[in-house]
mmCIF file of C-alpha atoms in Angstrom:
data_model
loop_
_atom_site.group_PDB
_atom_site.id
_atom_site.type_symbol
_atom_site.label_atom_id
_atom_site.label_comp_id
_atom_site.label_asym_id
_atom_site.label_seq_id
_atom_site.Cartn_x
_atom_site.Cartn_y
_atom_site.Cartn_z
ATOM 1 C CA MET A 1 -9.357 -3.008 11.171
ATOM 2 C CA TRP A 2 -8.351 -4.584 7.844
ATOM 3 C CA PHE A 3 -9.000 -1.225 6.164
ATOM 4 C CA VAL A 4 -6.398 0.421 8.397
ATOM 5 C CA PHE A 5 -3.868 -2.303 7.566
ATOM 6 C CA ALA A 6 -4.478 -1.842 3.823
ATOM 7 C CA VAL A 7 -4.092 1.948 3.988
ATOM 8 C CA LEU A 8 -0.904 1.627 6.053
ATOM 9 C CA ALA A 9 0.514 -0.913 3.573
ATOM 10 C CA ALA A 10 -0.187 1.458 0.673
ATOM 11 C CA ALA A 11 1.518 4.273 2.565
ATOM 12 C CA CYS A 12 4.561 2.076 3.278
ATOM 13 C CA PHE A 13 4.971 1.017 -0.354
ATOM 14 C CA GLY A 14 4.402 4.580 -1.541
ATOM 15 C CA LEU A 15 7.111 5.842 0.803
ATOM 16 C CA ARG A 16 9.374 3.020 -0.383
ATOM 17 C CA GLY A 17 8.934 4.146 -3.991
ATOM 18 C CA ILE A 18 9.744 7.753 -3.088
ATOM 19 C CA LEU A 19 12.868 6.698 -1.183
ATOM 20 C CA TYR A 20 13.941 4.446 -4.071
ATOM 21 C CA HIS A 21 13.721 7.392 -6.427
ATOM 22 C CA TRP A 22 15.549 9.719 -4.022
ATOM 23 C CA THR A 23 18.454 7.312 -3.535
ATOM 24 C CA SER A 24 18.603 6.489 -7.255
ATOM 25 C CA GLN A 25 19.494 10.124 -7.919
ATOM 26 C CA ARG A 26 22.488 10.003 -5.553
ATOM 27 C CA PRO A 27 26.018 8.682 -6.301
ATOM 28 C CA ILE A 28 25.167 5.530 -4.405
ATOM 29 C CA ASP A 29 25.859 1.857 -5.048
ATOM 30 C CA ARG A 30 22.432 0.464 -5.960
ATOM 31 C CA ASN A 31 23.168 -3.153 -5.044
ATOM 32 C CA LEU A 32 24.680 -2.218 -1.692
ATOM 33 C CA MET A 33 21.683 -0.032 -0.857
ATOM 34 C CA LEU A 34 19.243 -2.799 -1.779
ATOM 35 C CA LEU A 35 21.342 -5.267 0.212
ATOM 36 C CA GLY A 36 20.600 -3.054 3.199
ATOM 37 C CA VAL A 37 16.893 -3.107 2.334
ATOM 38 C CA TYR A 38 16.808 -6.901 2.413
ATOM 39 C CA ILE A 39 19.014 -7.260 5.485
ATOM 40 C CA SER A 40 16.582 -4.974 7.281
ATOM 41 C CA GLY A 41 13.640 -7.077 6.090
ATOM 42 C CA THR A 42 15.351 -10.281 7.221
ATOM 43 C CA VAL A 43 16.043 -8.903 10.696
ATOM 44 C CA ILE A 44 12.517 -7.493 11.118
ATOM 45 C CA THR A 45 10.673 -10.638 9.986
ATOM 46 C CA LEU A 46 12.998 -13.003 11.872
ATOM 47 C CA ALA A 47 12.580 -10.987 15.068
ATOM 48 C CA SER A 48 8.809 -10.925 14.515
ATOM 49 C CA ASN A 49 8.759 -14.698 14.188
ATOM 50 C CA VAL A 50 10.754 -15.072 17.402
ATOM 51 C CA LEU A 51 8.035 -13.004 19.060
ATOM 52 C CA PHE A 52 5.012 -14.716 17.488
ATOM 53 C CA GLN A 53 6.498 -18.237 17.191
ATOM 54 C CA GLN A 54 4.952 -19.140 13.833
ATOM 55 C CA PRO A 55 5.807 -22.696 12.690
ATOM 56 C CA TRP A 56 8.550 -23.354 10.141
ATOM 57 C CA THR A 57 7.317 -25.775 7.477
ATOM 58 C CA ILE A 58 8.625 -26.985 4.139
ATOM 59 C CA GLU A 59 6.206 -24.556 2.431
ATOM 60 C CA ALA A 60 8.256 -21.666 3.805
ATOM 61 C CA LEU A 61 10.810 -22.500 1.110
ATOM 62 C CA LEU A 62 8.445 -20.788 -1.321
ATOM 63 C CA GLY A 63 10.050 -17.702 0.166
ATOM 64 C CA PHE A 64 13.071 -18.492 -2.013
ATOM 65 C CA PHE A 65 11.039 -17.797 -5.148
ATOM 66 C CA LEU A 66 9.532 -14.736 -3.494
ATOM 67 C CA GLY A 67 13.061 -13.509 -2.859
ATOM 68 C CA LEU A 68 14.255 -14.256 -6.397
ATOM 69 C CA PHE A 69 11.311 -12.551 -8.104
ATOM 70 C CA SER A 70 11.385 -9.657 -5.661
ATOM 71 C CA PHE A 71 15.122 -9.267 -6.274
ATOM 72 C CA ILE A 72 14.586 -8.836 -10.003
ATOM 73 C CA ALA A 73 11.527 -6.592 -9.546
ATOM 74 C CA ASN A 74 13.163 -4.264 -7.026
ATOM 75 C CA ALA A 75 16.408 -4.034 -9.014
ATOM 76 C CA SER A 76 14.404 -3.192 -12.153
ATOM 77 C CA MET A 77 12.270 -0.609 -10.347
ATOM 78 C CA TYR A 78 15.329 1.059 -8.837
ATOM 79 C CA LYS A 79 17.082 1.150 -12.221
ATOM 80 C CA GLY A 80 13.949 2.572 -13.809
ATOM 81 C CA TYR A 81 13.793 5.407 -11.299
ATOM 82 C CA ALA A 82 17.437 6.172 -12.100
ATOM 83 C CA VAL A 83 16.940 6.535 -15.872
ATOM 84 C CA GLY A 84 13.262 7.279 -16.504
ATOM 85 C CA LYS A 85 10.350 9.389 -15.356
ATOM 86 C CA ALA A 86 9.344 8.632 -11.766
ATOM 87 C CA SER A 87 5.636 8.898 -12.611
ATOM 88 C CA ILE A 88 5.880 6.348 -15.436
ATOM 89 C CA ILE A 89 7.886 3.845 -13.372
ATOM 90 C CA ALA A 90 5.426 4.322 -10.525
ATOM 91 C CA LEU A 91 2.613 3.470 -12.934
ATOM 92 C CA PHE A 92 4.195 0.137 -13.828
ATOM 93 C CA THR A 93 4.475 -0.762 -10.140
ATOM 94 C CA GLY A 94 0.672 -0.756 -10.133
ATOM 95 C CA LEU A 95 0.293 -3.039 -13.156
ATOM 96 C CA PRO A 96 1.301 -6.479 -11.796
ATOM 97 C CA PRO A 97 -2.415 -7.467 -11.559
ATOM 98 C CA LEU A 98 -2.377 -7.798 -15.345
ATOM 99 C CA VAL A 99 0.299 -10.475 -14.993
ATOM 100 C CA VAL A 100 -1.430 -12.075 -12.010
ATOM 101 C CA VAL A 101 -4.755 -12.353 -13.847
ATOM 102 C CA ILE A 102 -3.118 -14.201 -16.750
ATOM 103 C CA LEU A 103 -1.098 -16.518 -14.499
ATOM 104 C CA ALA A 104 -4.120 -17.232 -12.292
ATOM 105 C CA TYR A 105 -6.075 -18.277 -15.365
ATOM 106 C CA ILE A 106 -3.259 -20.590 -16.488
ATOM 107 C CA LEU A 107 -2.512 -22.078 -13.063
ATOM 108 C CA TRP A 108 -5.920 -22.158 -11.373
ATOM 109 C CA HIS A 109 -8.332 -21.587 -14.295
ATOM 110 C CA GLU A 110 -9.592 -18.325 -12.813
ATOM 111 C CA ALA A 111 -11.498 -16.795 -15.748
ATOM 112 C CA LEU A 112 -11.585 -13.062 -16.445
ATOM 113 C CA SER A 113 -14.856 -11.307 -15.804
ATOM 114 C CA THR A 114 -16.332 -8.734 -18.163
ATOM 115 C CA TRP A 115 -15.031 -5.894 -15.982
ATOM 116 C CA GLN A 116 -11.547 -7.408 -15.945
ATOM 117 C CA PHE A 117 -11.521 -7.493 -19.751
ATOM 118 C CA ILE A 118 -12.674 -3.874 -19.833
ATOM 119 C CA ALA A 119 -9.989 -2.893 -17.323
ATOM 120 C CA PHE A 120 -7.325 -4.689 -19.329
ATOM 121 C CA PHE A 121 -8.076 -2.680 -22.474
ATOM 122 C CA ILE A 122 -8.338 0.600 -20.546
ATOM 123 C CA VAL A 123 -4.869 0.018 -19.073
ATOM 124 C CA LEU A 124 -3.501 -0.991 -22.479
ATOM 125 C CA ALA A 125 -4.872 2.200 -24.047
ATOM 126 C CA GLY A 126 -3.296 4.263 -21.297
ATOM 127 C CA LEU A 127 0.084 2.634 -21.770
ATOM 128 C CA LEU A 128 -0.031 3.209 -25.524
ATOM 129 C CA LEU A 129 -0.731 6.897 -24.969
ATOM 130 C CA ILE A 130 2.233 7.139 -22.609
ATOM 131 C CA LYS A 131 4.549 5.152 -24.897
ATOM 132 C CA TYR A 132 3.818 7.263 -27.959
ATOM 133 C CA SER A 133 3.980 10.588 -26.158
ATOM 134 C CA GLN A 134 5.411 13.222 -28.500
ATOM 135 C CA ASP A 135 8.183 14.294 -26.125
ATOM 136 C CA LEU A 136 9.252 10.747 -25.205
ATOM 137 C CA LYS A 137 13.030 10.578 -25.190
ATOM 138 C CA LEU A 138 15.504 7.706 -25.141
ATOM 139 C CA ASN A 139 15.983 7.818 -21.388
ATOM 140 C CA GLN A 140 12.210 7.537 -20.922
ATOM 141 C CA LEU A 141 12.115 4.512 -23.241
ATOM 142 C CA LYS A 142 14.717 2.882 -21.026
ATOM 143 C CA GLY A 143 12.527 3.689 -18.048
ATOM 144 C CA ILE A 144 9.602 1.954 -19.724
ATOM 145 C CA GLN A 145 11.694 -1.151 -20.387
ATOM 146 C CA TRP A 146 12.695 -1.362 -16.723
ATOM 147 C CA GLY A 147 9.094 -0.636 -15.807
ATOM 148 C CA ILE A 148 7.909 -3.646 -17.802
ATOM 149 C CA LEU A 149 10.384 -5.891 -15.978
ATOM 150 C CA THR A 150 9.158 -4.424 -12.703
ATOM 151 C CA MET A 151 5.565 -5.191 -13.659
ATOM 152 C CA LEU A 152 6.326 -8.768 -14.689
ATOM 153 C CA PHE A 153 8.343 -9.796 -11.676
ATOM 154 C CA PHE A 154 6.151 -8.088 -9.100
ATOM 155 C CA GLY A 155 3.349 -10.017 -10.805
ATOM 156 C CA PHE A 156 5.320 -13.242 -10.384
ATOM 157 C CA THR A 157 5.916 -12.290 -6.742
ATOM 158 C CA ASP A 158 2.205 -11.713 -6.111
ATOM 159 C CA THR A 159 1.333 -15.025 -7.761
ATOM 160 C CA THR A 160 3.859 -16.820 -5.563
ATOM 161 C CA VAL A 161 2.386 -15.136 -2.482
ATOM 162 C CA LYS A 162 -0.993 -16.583 -3.437
ATOM 163 C CA LEU A 163 0.605 -19.990 -3.945
ATOM 164 C CA ALA A 164 2.214 -19.732 -0.506
ATOM 165 C CA THR A 165 -1.137 -18.781 1.011
ATOM 166 C CA LEU A 166 -2.861 -21.733 -0.641
ATOM 167 C CA SER A 167 -0.150 -24.057 0.674
ATOM 168 C CA GLY A 168 -0.752 -22.859 4.240
ATOM 169 C CA THR A 169 2.713 -21.464 4.885
ATOM 170 C CA SER A 170 3.159 -19.075 7.816
ATOM 171 C CA THR A 171 3.755 -15.404 7.090
ATOM 172 C CA PHE A 172 6.966 -14.615 8.963
ATOM 173 C CA PRO A 173 8.930 -17.765 8.032
ATOM 174 C CA ALA A 174 8.118 -17.255 4.330
ATOM 175 C CA LEU A 175 9.027 -13.568 4.490
ATOM 176 C CA THR A 176 12.253 -14.342 6.356
ATOM 177 C CA VAL A 177 13.319 -16.757 3.612
ATOM 178 C CA MET A 178 12.275 -14.196 1.019
ATOM 179 C CA PHE A 179 14.318 -11.350 2.483
ATOM 180 C CA ALA A 180 17.306 -13.584 3.226
ATOM 181 C CA THR A 181 17.309 -14.801 -0.391
ATOM 182 C CA GLY A 182 17.139 -11.241 -1.657
ATOM 183 C CA ALA A 183 19.960 -10.213 0.685
ATOM 184 C CA VAL A 184 22.209 -12.988 -0.651
ATOM 185 C CA LEU A 185 21.455 -12.063 -4.276
ATOM 186 C CA PHE A 186 22.036 -8.351 -3.775
ATOM 187 C CA GLY A 187 25.152 -9.135 -1.727
ATOM 188 C CA LEU A 188 26.580 -11.203 -4.578
ATOM 189 C CA SER A 189 25.645 -8.482 -7.077
ATOM 190 C CA TRP A 190 27.394 -5.864 -4.966
ATOM 191 C CA ALA A 191 30.511 -8.023 -4.515
ATOM 192 C CA LEU A 192 30.788 -8.631 -8.263
ATOM 193 C CA GLY A 193 30.134 -4.998 -9.090
ATOM 194 C CA ASN A 194 32.631 -3.838 -6.482
ATOM 195 C CA ALA A 195 35.310 -6.126 -7.920
ATOM 196 C CA LYS A 196 34.722 -4.699 -11.404
ATOM 197 C CA ALA A 197 34.794 -1.138 -10.047
ATOM 198 C CA ASN A 198 38.106 -1.753 -8.277
ATOM 199 C CA LYS A 199 39.581 -3.102 -11.478
ATOM 200 C CA ALA A 200 38.323 -0.103 -13.457
ATOM 201 C CA ARG A 201 39.643 2.254 -10.779
ATOM 202 C CA HIS A 202 43.133 0.883 -11.163
ATOM 203 C CA GLU A 203 42.943 1.239 -14.933
ATOM 204 C CA ALA A 204 41.352 4.704 -14.966
ATOM 205 C CA ALA A 205 43.642 7.609 -15.754
ATOM 206 C CA ALA A 206 41.363 10.452 -16.842
ATOM 207 C CA ALA A 207 40.945 13.357 -14.425
ATOM 208 C CA VAL A 208 37.171 13.443 -14.923
ATOM 209 C CA GLU A 209 36.830 9.821 -13.875
ATOM 210 C CA SER A 210 38.965 10.411 -10.814
ATOM 211 C CA GLU A 211 36.809 13.387 -9.861
ATOM 212 C CA ASP A 212 33.582 11.390 -10.283
ATOM 213 C CA MET A 213 34.902 8.563 -8.130
ATOM 214 C CA GLY A 214 35.882 11.079 -5.488
ATOM 215 C CA ARG A 215 32.323 12.345 -5.319
ATOM 216 C CA ALA A 216 30.899 8.814 -5.160
ATOM 217 C CA SER A 217 33.274 7.881 -2.354
ATOM 218 C CA SER A 218 31.388 10.218 0.000
ATOM 219 C CA TRP A 219 28.796 7.428 0.193
ATOM 220 C CA THR A 220 30.744 4.922 2.252
ATOM 221 C CA VAL A 221 29.780 1.281 2.606
ATOM 222 C CA LYS A 222 28.514 1.919 6.121
ATOM 223 C CA LYS A 223 26.449 4.945 5.110
ATOM 224 C CA THR A 224 24.956 3.254 2.041
ATOM 225 C CA LEU A 225 24.094 0.097 3.957
ATOM 226 C CA GLY A 226 22.552 2.156 6.739
ATOM 227 C CA VAL A 227 20.366 4.138 4.349
ATOM 228 C CA GLY A 228 19.282 0.885 2.695
ATOM 229 C CA MET A 229 18.311 -0.613 6.042
ATOM 230 C CA GLY A 230 16.253 2.479 6.776
ATOM 231 C CA VAL A 231 14.444 2.170 3.443
ATOM 232 C CA GLY A 232 13.992 -1.549 4.154
ATOM 233 C CA ILE A 233 11.759 -0.758 7.115
ATOM 234 C CA THR A 234 9.083 0.598 4.760
ATOM 235 C CA ASN A 235 9.374 -2.481 2.515
ATOM 236 C CA ALA A 236 9.193 -4.986 5.379
ATOM 237 C CA LEU A 237 6.284 -3.240 7.094
ATOM 238 C CA GLY A 238 4.375 -3.073 3.813
ATOM 239 C CA MET A 239 4.778 -6.830 3.262
ATOM 240 C CA ILE A 240 3.770 -7.620 6.838
ATOM 241 C CA LEU A 241 0.713 -5.341 6.761
ATOM 242 C CA ILE A 242 -0.619 -6.875 3.543
ATOM 243 C CA PHE A 243 -1.276 -10.255 5.157
ATOM 244 C CA PRO A 244 -3.841 -9.253 7.833
ATOM 245 C CA ALA A 245 -5.491 -6.910 5.321
ATOM 246 C CA PHE A 246 -6.033 -9.759 2.843
ATOM 247 C CA ARG A 247 -6.946 -12.231 5.582
ATOM 248 C CA ASP A 248 -9.785 -10.174 7.037
ATOM 249 C CA GLY A 249 -10.864 -7.864 4.207
ATOM 250 C CA ILE A 250 -12.503 -8.250 0.806
ATOM 251 C CA THR A 251 -9.697 -9.142 -1.608
ATOM 252 C CA GLY A 252 -10.629 -6.799 -4.455
ATOM 253 C CA ILE A 253 -11.182 -3.805 -2.172
ATOM 254 C CA VAL A 254 -7.950 -4.433 -0.254
ATOM 255 C CA SER A 255 -6.055 -4.663 -3.562
ATOM 256 C CA ALA A 256 -7.561 -1.385 -4.760
ATOM 257 C CA ILE A 257 -6.509 0.369 -1.563
ATOM 258 C CA VAL A 258 -2.976 -1.043 -1.636
ATOM 259 C CA ALA A 259 -2.662 -0.028 -5.313
ATOM 260 C CA MET A 260 -3.032 3.575 -4.193
ATOM 261 C CA ASN A 261 0.678 3.493 -3.277
ATOM 262 C CA VAL A 262 1.237 4.516 -6.912
ATOM 263 C CA ALA A 263 -0.477 7.820 -6.202
ATOM 264 C CA PHE A 264 2.119 8.713 -3.557
ATOM 265 C CA VAL A 265 4.980 8.513 -6.065
ATOM 266 C CA ILE A 266 3.054 10.205 -8.875
ATOM 267 C CA LEU A 267 2.167 13.141 -6.628
ATOM 268 C CA TYR A 268 5.755 13.278 -5.391
ATOM 269 C CA ALA A 269 6.992 13.389 -9.001
ATOM 270 C CA ARG A 270 4.567 16.124 -9.999
ATOM 271 C CA PHE A 271 4.706 18.478 -7.036
ATOM 272 C CA TYR A 272 8.174 17.873 -5.545
ATOM 273 C CA LEU A 273 10.227 16.934 -8.610
ATOM 274 C CA LYS A 274 8.193 19.322 -10.805
ATOM 275 C CA GLU A 275 7.999 16.813 -13.665
ATOM 276 C CA ALA A 276 6.225 18.289 -16.675
ATOM 277 C CA TRP A 277 3.374 16.294 -18.206
ATOM 278 C CA ASN A 278 1.856 16.907 -21.619
ATOM 279 C CA ARG A 279 -1.828 16.296 -22.307
ATOM 280 C CA ARG A 280 -1.260 12.861 -23.830
ATOM 281 C CA GLU A 281 0.781 11.638 -20.862
ATOM 282 C CA VAL A 282 -1.816 12.925 -18.408
ATOM 283 C CA THR A 283 -4.594 11.176 -20.328
ATOM 284 C CA GLY A 284 -2.572 7.954 -20.472
ATOM 285 C CA LEU A 285 -1.781 8.050 -16.772
ATOM 286 C CA ILE A 286 -5.411 8.698 -15.861
ATOM 287 C CA LEU A 287 -6.704 5.915 -18.118
ATOM 288 C CA ALA A 288 -4.168 3.402 -16.863
ATOM 289 C CA PHE A 289 -4.822 4.297 -13.242
ATOM 290 C CA ILE A 290 -8.594 3.970 -13.737
ATOM 291 C CA GLY A 291 -7.970 0.588 -15.348
ATOM 292 C CA ILE A 292 -5.878 -0.492 -12.366
ATOM 293 C CA LEU A 293 -8.659 0.420 -9.945
ATOM 294 C CA ILE A 294 -11.311 -1.368 -12.010
ATOM 295 C CA LEU A 295 -9.130 -4.448 -12.342
ATOM 296 C CA ARG A 296 -8.389 -4.521 -8.621
ATOM 297 C CA VAL A 297 -12.017 -4.128 -7.600
ATOM 298 C CA ALA A 298 -13.233 -6.625 -10.216
ATOM 299 C CA SER A 299 -10.648 -9.257 -9.234
#
């Protein structure tokens, strides 16, 4: 049964990545959309806890750090999809194990095995091939920068999940605190951004700017929030499904299966968005993805 949970979690996170990219290409307020994602997660996990009656303990406050790190990671991933190649950003969403391995060694003295060292250098080689691709443009460099932030803070999130597990915290209370924290942070970001936009709107005089704002206004607050809450279902379900998969399955195998969510976005980018890949990028993507799988299985 754990295998089914792991596959479903990978599918949820893959669909989340596709929806993030789709919305990032629309004249939509990013912070408001992500506010909807986290409101949805808060409602789903809180309702689930009402149903399952899991205990609220002081350890559930670790959800605050989950929310903070997840806030930064999701904002970075969404920004990356807006300015860079979807396939490259998707790759970085599969690299947090590199961060987790290092932090686990520092925090819990979990040493790297031979296969983990091999995987590390395979992934590094793949990333170098992608970074120094001949047709890499400035917007793709920006995507890589946001991808690195995504990798780091999803890694911090995963490490905090392990810490929460070791502390014995219950799943739904921790996730509720996590999503509520993220909702507050994205709500504040939206409020600040909206205030700046209103000020700029009053000062704007150019016809082009007025026309652009007219197009963006078609995405109302209600519509944007609603779309975000719909996307949030995939995020919340993915987080919920991970727990029984890790509880009952072999950790390395479950991680490898969940990491396959990257494949959903890469295939979407290649066959739906028709992104062109040169030979060096393809080689880099393949090497890095192989490294991810080896690292996951060897962990």
